[in-house]
XYZ file of C-alpha atoms in Angstrom:
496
model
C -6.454 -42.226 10.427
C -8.559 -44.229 11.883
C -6.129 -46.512 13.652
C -4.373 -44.137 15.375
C -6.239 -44.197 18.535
C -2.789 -45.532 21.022
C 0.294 -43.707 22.495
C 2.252 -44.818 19.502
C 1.355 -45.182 15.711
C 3.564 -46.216 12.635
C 3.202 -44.211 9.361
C 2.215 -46.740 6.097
C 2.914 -45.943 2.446
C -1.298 -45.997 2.467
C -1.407 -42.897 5.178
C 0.299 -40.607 2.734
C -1.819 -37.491 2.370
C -3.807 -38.646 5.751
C -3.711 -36.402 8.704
C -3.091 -37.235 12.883
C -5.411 -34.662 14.893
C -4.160 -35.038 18.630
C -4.790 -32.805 21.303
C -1.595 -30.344 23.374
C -2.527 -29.658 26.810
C -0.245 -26.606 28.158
C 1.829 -28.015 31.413
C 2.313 -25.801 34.530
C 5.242 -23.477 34.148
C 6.852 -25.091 36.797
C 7.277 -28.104 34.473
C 9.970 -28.812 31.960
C 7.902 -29.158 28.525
C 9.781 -31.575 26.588
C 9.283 -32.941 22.851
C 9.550 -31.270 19.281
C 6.363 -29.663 19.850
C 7.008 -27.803 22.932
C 7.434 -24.448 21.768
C 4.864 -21.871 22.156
C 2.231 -20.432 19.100
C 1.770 -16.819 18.988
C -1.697 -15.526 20.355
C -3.799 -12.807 19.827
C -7.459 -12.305 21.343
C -7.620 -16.253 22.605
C -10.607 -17.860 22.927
C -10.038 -21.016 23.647
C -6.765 -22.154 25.441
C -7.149 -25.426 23.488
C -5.013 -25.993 20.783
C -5.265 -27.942 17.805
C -1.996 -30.136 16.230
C -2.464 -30.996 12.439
C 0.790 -32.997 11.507
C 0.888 -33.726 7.501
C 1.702 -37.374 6.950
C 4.355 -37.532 4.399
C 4.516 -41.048 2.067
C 6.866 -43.862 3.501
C 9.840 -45.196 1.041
C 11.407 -47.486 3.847
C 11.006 -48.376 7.276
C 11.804 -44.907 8.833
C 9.106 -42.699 8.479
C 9.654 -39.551 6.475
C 10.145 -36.439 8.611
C 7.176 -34.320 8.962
C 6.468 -30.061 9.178
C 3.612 -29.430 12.329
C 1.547 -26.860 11.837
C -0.425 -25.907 14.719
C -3.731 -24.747 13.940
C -5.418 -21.470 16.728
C -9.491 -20.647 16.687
C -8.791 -16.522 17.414
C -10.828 -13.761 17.993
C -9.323 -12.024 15.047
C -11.673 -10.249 12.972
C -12.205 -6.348 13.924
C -13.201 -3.104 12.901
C -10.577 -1.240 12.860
C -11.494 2.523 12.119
C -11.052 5.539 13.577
C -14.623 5.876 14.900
C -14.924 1.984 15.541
C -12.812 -0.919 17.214
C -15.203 -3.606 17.832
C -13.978 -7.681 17.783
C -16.547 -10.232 16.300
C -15.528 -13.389 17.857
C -14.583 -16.428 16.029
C -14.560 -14.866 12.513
C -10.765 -16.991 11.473
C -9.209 -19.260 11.869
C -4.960 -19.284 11.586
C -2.619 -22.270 10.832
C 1.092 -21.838 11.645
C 2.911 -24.404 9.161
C 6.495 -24.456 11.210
C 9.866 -26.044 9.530
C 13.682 -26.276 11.365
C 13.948 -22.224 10.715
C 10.894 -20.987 11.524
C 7.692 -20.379 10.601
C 7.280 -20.943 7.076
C 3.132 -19.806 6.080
C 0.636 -18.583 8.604
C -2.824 -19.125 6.619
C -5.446 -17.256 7.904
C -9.045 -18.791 6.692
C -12.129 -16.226 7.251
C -15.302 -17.675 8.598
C -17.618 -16.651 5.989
C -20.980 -15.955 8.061
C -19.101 -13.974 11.354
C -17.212 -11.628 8.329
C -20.590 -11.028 7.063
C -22.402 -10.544 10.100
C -19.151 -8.023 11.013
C -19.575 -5.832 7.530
C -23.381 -5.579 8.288
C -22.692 -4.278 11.923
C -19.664 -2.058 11.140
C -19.769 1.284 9.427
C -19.477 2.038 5.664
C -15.731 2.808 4.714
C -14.216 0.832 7.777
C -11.540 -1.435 7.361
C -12.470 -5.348 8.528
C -9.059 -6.315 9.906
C -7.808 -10.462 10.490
C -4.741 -9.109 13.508
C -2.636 -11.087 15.281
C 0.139 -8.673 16.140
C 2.220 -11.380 17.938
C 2.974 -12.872 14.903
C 6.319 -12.477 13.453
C 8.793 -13.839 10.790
C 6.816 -15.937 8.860
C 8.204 -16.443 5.345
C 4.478 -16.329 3.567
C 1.436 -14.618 5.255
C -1.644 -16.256 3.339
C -5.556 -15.288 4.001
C -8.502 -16.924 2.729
C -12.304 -15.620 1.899
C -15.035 -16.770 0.524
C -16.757 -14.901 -2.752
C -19.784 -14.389 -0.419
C -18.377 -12.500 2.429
C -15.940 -10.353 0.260
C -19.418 -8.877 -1.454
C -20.946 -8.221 1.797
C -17.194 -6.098 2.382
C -18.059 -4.294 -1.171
C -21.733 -3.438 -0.568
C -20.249 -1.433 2.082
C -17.312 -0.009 0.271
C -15.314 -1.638 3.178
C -11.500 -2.241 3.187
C -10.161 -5.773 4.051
C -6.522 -6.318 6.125
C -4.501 -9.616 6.892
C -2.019 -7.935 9.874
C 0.682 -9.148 11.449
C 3.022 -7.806 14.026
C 5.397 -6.732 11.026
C 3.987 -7.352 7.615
C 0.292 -6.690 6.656
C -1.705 -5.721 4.049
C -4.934 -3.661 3.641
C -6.498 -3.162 0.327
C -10.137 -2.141 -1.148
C -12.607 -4.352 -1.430
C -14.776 -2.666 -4.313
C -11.236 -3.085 -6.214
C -12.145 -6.820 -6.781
C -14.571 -7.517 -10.026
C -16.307 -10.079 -8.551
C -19.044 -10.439 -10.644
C -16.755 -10.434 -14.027
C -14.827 -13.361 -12.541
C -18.198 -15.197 -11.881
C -18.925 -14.528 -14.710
C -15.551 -15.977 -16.607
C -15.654 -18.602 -14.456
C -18.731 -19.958 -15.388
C -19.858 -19.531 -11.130
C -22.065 -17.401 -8.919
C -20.280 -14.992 -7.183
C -20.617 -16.975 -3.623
C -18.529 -19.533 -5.089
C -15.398 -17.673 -5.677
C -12.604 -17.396 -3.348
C -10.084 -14.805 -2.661
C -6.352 -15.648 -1.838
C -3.978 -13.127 -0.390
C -0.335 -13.765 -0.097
C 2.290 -11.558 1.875
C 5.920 -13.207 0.912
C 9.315 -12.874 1.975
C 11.574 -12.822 -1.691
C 14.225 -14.710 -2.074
C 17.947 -14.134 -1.628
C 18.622 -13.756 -6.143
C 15.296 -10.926 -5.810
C 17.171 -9.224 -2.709
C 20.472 -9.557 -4.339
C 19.322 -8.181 -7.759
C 17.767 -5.148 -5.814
C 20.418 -4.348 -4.064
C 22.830 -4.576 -6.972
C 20.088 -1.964 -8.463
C 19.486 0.368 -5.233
C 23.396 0.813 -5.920
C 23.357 1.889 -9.487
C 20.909 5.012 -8.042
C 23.366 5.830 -5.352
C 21.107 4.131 -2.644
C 20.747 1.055 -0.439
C 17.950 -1.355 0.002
C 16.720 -1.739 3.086
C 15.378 -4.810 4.910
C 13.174 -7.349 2.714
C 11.620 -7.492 -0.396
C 8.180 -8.845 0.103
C 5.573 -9.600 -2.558
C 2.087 -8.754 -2.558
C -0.042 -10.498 -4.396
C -4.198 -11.115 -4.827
C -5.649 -14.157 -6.439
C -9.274 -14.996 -7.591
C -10.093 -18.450 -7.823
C -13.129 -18.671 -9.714
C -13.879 -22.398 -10.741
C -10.800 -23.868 -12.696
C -9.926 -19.796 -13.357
C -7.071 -18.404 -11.231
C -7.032 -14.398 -11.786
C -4.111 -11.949 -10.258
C -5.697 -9.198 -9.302
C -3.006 -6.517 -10.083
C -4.218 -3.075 -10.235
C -6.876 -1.371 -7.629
C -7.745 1.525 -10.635
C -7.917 4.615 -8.505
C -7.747 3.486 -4.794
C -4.623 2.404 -2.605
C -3.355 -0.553 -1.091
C -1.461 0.209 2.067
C 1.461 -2.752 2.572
C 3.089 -2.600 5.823
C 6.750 -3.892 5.742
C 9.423 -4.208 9.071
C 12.134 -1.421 9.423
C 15.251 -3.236 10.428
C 16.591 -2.332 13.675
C 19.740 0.587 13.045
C 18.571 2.191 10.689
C 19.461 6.226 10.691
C 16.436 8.463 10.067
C 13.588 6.176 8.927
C 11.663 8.982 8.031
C 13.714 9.637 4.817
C 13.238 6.603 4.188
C 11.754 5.753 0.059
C 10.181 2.853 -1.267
C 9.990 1.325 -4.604
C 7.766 -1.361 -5.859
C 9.122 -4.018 -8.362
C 6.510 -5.706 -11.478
C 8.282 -6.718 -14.635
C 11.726 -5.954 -14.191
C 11.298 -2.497 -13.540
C 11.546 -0.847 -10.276
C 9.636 2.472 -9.617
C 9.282 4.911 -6.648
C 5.628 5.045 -4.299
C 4.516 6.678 -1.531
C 5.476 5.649 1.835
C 4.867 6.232 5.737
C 6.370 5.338 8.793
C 4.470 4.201 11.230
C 6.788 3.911 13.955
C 10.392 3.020 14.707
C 9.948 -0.673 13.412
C 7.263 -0.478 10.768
C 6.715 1.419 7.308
C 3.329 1.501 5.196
C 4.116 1.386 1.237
C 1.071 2.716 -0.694
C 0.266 1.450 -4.095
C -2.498 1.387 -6.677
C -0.576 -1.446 -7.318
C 0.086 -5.208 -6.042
C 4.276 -6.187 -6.589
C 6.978 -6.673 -4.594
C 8.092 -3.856 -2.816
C 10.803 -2.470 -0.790
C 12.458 0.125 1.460
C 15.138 2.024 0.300
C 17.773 4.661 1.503
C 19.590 7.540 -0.442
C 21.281 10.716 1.166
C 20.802 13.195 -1.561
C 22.354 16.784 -1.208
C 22.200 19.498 -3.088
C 25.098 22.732 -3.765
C 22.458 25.497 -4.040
C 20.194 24.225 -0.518
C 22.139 25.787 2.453
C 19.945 29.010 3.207
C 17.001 27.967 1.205
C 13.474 28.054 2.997
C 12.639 24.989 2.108
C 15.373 22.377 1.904
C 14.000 20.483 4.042
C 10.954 19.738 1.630
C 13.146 19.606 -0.977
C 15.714 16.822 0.482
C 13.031 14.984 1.884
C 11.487 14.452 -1.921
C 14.548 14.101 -3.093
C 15.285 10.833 -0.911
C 11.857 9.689 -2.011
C 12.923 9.636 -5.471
C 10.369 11.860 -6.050
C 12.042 14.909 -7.688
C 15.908 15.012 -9.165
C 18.194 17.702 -9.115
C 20.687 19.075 -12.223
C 23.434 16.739 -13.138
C 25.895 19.474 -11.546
C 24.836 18.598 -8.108
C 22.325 21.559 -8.110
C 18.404 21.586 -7.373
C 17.661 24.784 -9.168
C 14.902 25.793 -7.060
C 14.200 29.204 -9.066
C 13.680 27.278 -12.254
C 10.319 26.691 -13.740
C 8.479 23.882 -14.315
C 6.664 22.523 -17.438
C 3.785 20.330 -17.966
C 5.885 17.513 -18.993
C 8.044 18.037 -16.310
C 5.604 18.178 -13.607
C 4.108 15.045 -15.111
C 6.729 12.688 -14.062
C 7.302 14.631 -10.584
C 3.651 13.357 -9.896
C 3.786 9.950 -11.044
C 6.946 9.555 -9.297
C 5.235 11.359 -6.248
C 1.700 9.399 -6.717
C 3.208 5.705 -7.078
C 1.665 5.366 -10.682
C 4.401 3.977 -12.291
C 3.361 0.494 -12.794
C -0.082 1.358 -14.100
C -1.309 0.425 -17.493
C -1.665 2.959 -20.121
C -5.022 3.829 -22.487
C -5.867 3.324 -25.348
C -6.967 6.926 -25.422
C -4.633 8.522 -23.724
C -2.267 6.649 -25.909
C -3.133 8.234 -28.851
C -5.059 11.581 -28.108
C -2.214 14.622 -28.832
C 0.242 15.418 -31.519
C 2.697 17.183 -29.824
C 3.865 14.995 -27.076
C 7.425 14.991 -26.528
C 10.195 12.486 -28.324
C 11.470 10.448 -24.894
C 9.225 7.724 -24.478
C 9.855 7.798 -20.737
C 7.881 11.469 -20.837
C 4.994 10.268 -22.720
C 4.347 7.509 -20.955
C 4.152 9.848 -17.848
C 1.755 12.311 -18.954
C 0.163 9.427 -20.441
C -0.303 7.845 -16.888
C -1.298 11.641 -15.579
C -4.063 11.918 -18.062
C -5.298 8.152 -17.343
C -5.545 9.483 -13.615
C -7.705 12.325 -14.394
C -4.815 14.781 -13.445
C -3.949 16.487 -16.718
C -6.285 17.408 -19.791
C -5.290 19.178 -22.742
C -5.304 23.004 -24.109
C -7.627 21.060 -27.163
C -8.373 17.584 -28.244
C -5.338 17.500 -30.035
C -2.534 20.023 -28.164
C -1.131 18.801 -25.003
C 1.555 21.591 -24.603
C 4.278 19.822 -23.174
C 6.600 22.546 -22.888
C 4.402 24.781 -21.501
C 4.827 26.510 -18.193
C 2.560 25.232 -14.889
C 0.967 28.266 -12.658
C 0.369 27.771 -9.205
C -3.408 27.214 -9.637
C -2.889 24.647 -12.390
C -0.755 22.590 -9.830
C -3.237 23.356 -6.894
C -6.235 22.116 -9.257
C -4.194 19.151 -10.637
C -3.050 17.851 -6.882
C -7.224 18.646 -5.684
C -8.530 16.780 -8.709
C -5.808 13.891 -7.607
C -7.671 13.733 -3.970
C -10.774 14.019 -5.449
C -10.301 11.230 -8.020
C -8.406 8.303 -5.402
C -10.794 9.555 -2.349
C -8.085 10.032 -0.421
C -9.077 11.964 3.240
C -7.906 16.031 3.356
C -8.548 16.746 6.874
C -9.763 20.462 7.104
C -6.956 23.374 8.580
C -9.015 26.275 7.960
C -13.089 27.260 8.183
C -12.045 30.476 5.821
C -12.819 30.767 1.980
C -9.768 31.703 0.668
C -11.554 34.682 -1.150
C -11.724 36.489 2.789
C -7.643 35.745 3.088
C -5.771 36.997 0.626
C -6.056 40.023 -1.044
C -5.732 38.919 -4.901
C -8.570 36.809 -4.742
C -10.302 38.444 -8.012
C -7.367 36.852 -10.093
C -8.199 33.339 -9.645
C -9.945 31.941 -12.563
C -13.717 30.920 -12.447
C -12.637 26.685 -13.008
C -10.161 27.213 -10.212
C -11.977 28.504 -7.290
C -13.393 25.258 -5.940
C -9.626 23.586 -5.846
C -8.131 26.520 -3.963
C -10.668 26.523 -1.066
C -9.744 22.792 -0.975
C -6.339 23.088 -0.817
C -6.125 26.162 1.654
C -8.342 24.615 4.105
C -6.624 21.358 3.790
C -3.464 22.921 4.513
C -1.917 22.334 1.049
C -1.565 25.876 -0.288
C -0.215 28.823 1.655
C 0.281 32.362 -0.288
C 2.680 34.720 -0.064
C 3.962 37.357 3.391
C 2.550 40.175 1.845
C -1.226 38.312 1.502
C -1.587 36.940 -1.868
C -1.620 34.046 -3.498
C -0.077 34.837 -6.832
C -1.962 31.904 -8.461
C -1.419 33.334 -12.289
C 2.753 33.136 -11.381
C 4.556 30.104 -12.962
C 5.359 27.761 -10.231
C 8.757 27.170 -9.269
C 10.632 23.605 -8.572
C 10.982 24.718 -4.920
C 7.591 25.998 -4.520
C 6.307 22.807 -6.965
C 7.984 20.379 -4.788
C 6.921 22.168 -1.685
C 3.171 21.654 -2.388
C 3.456 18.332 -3.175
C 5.379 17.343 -0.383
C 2.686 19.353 2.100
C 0.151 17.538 -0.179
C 1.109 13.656 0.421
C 1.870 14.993 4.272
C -1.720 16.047 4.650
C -3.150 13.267 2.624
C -1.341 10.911 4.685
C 0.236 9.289 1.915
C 3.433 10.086 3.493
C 4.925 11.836 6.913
């Protein structure tokens, strides 16, 4: 506004959608601050002390002018590598904008500055994760980050991971996820022209009342906040969600609420189209949990106390509870877990995609239609659908799935290996041993199946037996089933 160069200036119907840009100079702190806009922005890695004040102007009906939301606006250091091998800051690479109403903080918007990102992605490491952090920030009801078509493919010729994180919501997904040239493409743009929004929000009371009200009906209790997660590709006049990652994980990071009992039994569910559906989870520490998803929905913590009649002297109840409280595995309607019992194909199916978080993904066309003898309940198909889809399952023939068929122990261990394999998930290695040198039935394990057991033994997901075999032609038990699975999310760090 070009008139507003005094101490005073009075808003006019004709400076609606104008902005005031003043400068706030920070007083000693032996000075009362005084004024609306006296309290304090968080900081991370600051730059510049200055800070900029961009105050909306809202359109005048009368003589009082409309009330107005400030947002303050911070230059940050805030985009890093952040990798196990590398932690290096690229100075001013964002820029963040806290938009501020009478409650709080109501969006921080995060905008990436295209050429730093890039210059970042060509410095850093293949694989590493190109992180926007300010961990001061808290409570705001919608995270939002913005990048440019440009410096997203400079993440993906990399096969880099992008993260928006706050000090208790973030998100970190794969970059090579995003079809960036398709959407061009659609959009009738180069691929520099597109832009990527990301949006972390807090749901609103009816979403945390109806989950709740649901959490209930499974003998369990929501905890904390629903948030949504949610990707958008703006590609000329074209907005696209970008919904599933195909075979990678997101990692969402939601706040634990302070109280609660054992976080680390702790489940998670996500939430797309009215149906709500168990995923992995971690926690992090005593405030913070990471939900992992192939996935983007709203998604939530959750809290059940399952026990079961026949667990008191068993080896592994502690496995077995633990899954349980994930949602993972269920026990008999008699309050039992059966642990001896066997465990089919189509059985073992639906353990994994309740295990694996693949609930909410779409289902083939071929998978759809490839077997004759898939079972009646359409909940069962649609899981060893989904198990196929992921390259975990294949069939005796083209035609015979074998639902009802028993699992051995080196079907699971080749089914859980081809799972790692498949999602690239990391398997850091136990043992230096081939498993042939270790146990003493070695000569029974079947040609296709070698290569998945030395996996899984030196990655610490398959142990034999005390008298030094592996027994990998046995049918699998629920206890031992459950077991392996549990050790296998543990060591793929997909949960604790």
């Amino acid at each position: 506004i070009s008139g507003a160069t005094g101490t005073t200036y009075v808003l006019t119907v004709g400076d609606a959608g104008k902005f005031i840009t003043f400068a706030v100079t920070p007083k000693n702190e032996s000075t009362p601050s005084t004024g609306s806009l006296s309290e304090s922005a968080p900081t991370a890695v600051v730059t510049s002390p200055n800070v900029e004040v961009q105050v909306p102007v809202s359109p005048v009906a009368t003589a009082t002018p409309a009330p107005v939301i400030p947002a303050v606006q911070e230059e940050e250091s805030l985009i890093e590598v952040v990798a196990v091998k590398k932690n290096d800051e690229t100075i001013n690479a964002a820029k963040l904008t806290l938009t501020k109403n009478t409650t709080g903080i109501e969006q921080a918007s995060f905008r990436f500055l295209t050429a730093e990102v890039i210059k970042a992605a060509q410095l850093a490491s293949n694989r590493e994760t190109m992180a926007v952090r300010v961990k001061s920030l808290k409570d705001a009801q919608t995270v939002y980050g913005e990048i440019t078509g440009d410096a997203i493919q400079a993440l993906i010729a990399k096969q880099q991971r992008l993260a928006v994180i706050t000090g208790d919501v973030a998100i970190e997904f794969p970059s090579v996820s995003i079809p960036v040239q398709e959407l061009a493409k659609q959009g009738g743009v180069s691929a520099d022209q597109l832009k990527l929004e990301i949006r972390i929000e807090k749901q609103p009371e009816a979403v945390k009342s109806a989950a709740a009200q649901w959490a209930v009906s499974q003998n369990a209790s929501l905890i904390g906040e629903p948030y949504k997660f949610s990707i958008n590709v703006i590609s000329g006049t074209l907005s696209t969600p970008v919904v599933q990652y195909g075979d990678r994980y997101a990692y969402h990071t939601v706040p634990i609420p302070a109280g609660v009992i054992n976080p680390y039994s702790l489940g998670a569910v996500m939430l797309l189209d009215g149906k709500y559906v168990p995923v992995p989870v971690r926690v992090i520490d005593s405030g913070h949990a990471v939900i992992q998803t192939p996935t983007n929905a709203t998604v939530m913590l959750i809290q059940r106390n399952q026990t079961f009649t026949d667990l008191s002297r068993h080896w592994g109840v502690n496995d077995l509870v633990f899954m349980a409280d994930k949602d993972n595995v269920e026990g008999a309607v008699n309050g039992s877990f059966n642990p001896g019992g066997s465990v089919s194909r189509s059985e073992l199916a639906s353990i994994l995609v309740r295990s694996l978080g693949l609930g909410q993904r779409p289902v083939s066309a071929v998978s759809s239609g490839a077997f004759r003898d898939l079972p009646a309940d359409p909940s069962a198909v649609r899981d060893i659908q989904l198990t196929i889809d992921a390259g975990l399952f294949q069939g005796y023939s083209a035609a015979v799935f074998a639902p009802d068929a028993e699992v051995t122990r080196e079907q699971l261990i080749a089914v859980l290996m081809r799972f790692y394999q498949n999602f690239e998930l990391e398997l850091p290695a136990l043992h230096q041993s081939r498993i042939a040198d270790v146990y003493k039935d070695n000569s029974t394990i079947s040609d296709w199946a070698g290569q998945y057991l030395n996996e899984a033994y030196n990655g610490g997901v398959v142990y034999g037996y005390e008298n030094d075999t592996l027994g990998v032609k046995r049918a699998v038990t629920r206890d031992e089933a459950t077991a392996m699975i549990r050790r296998f999310l543990q060591r793929t760090n997909l949960t604790n």
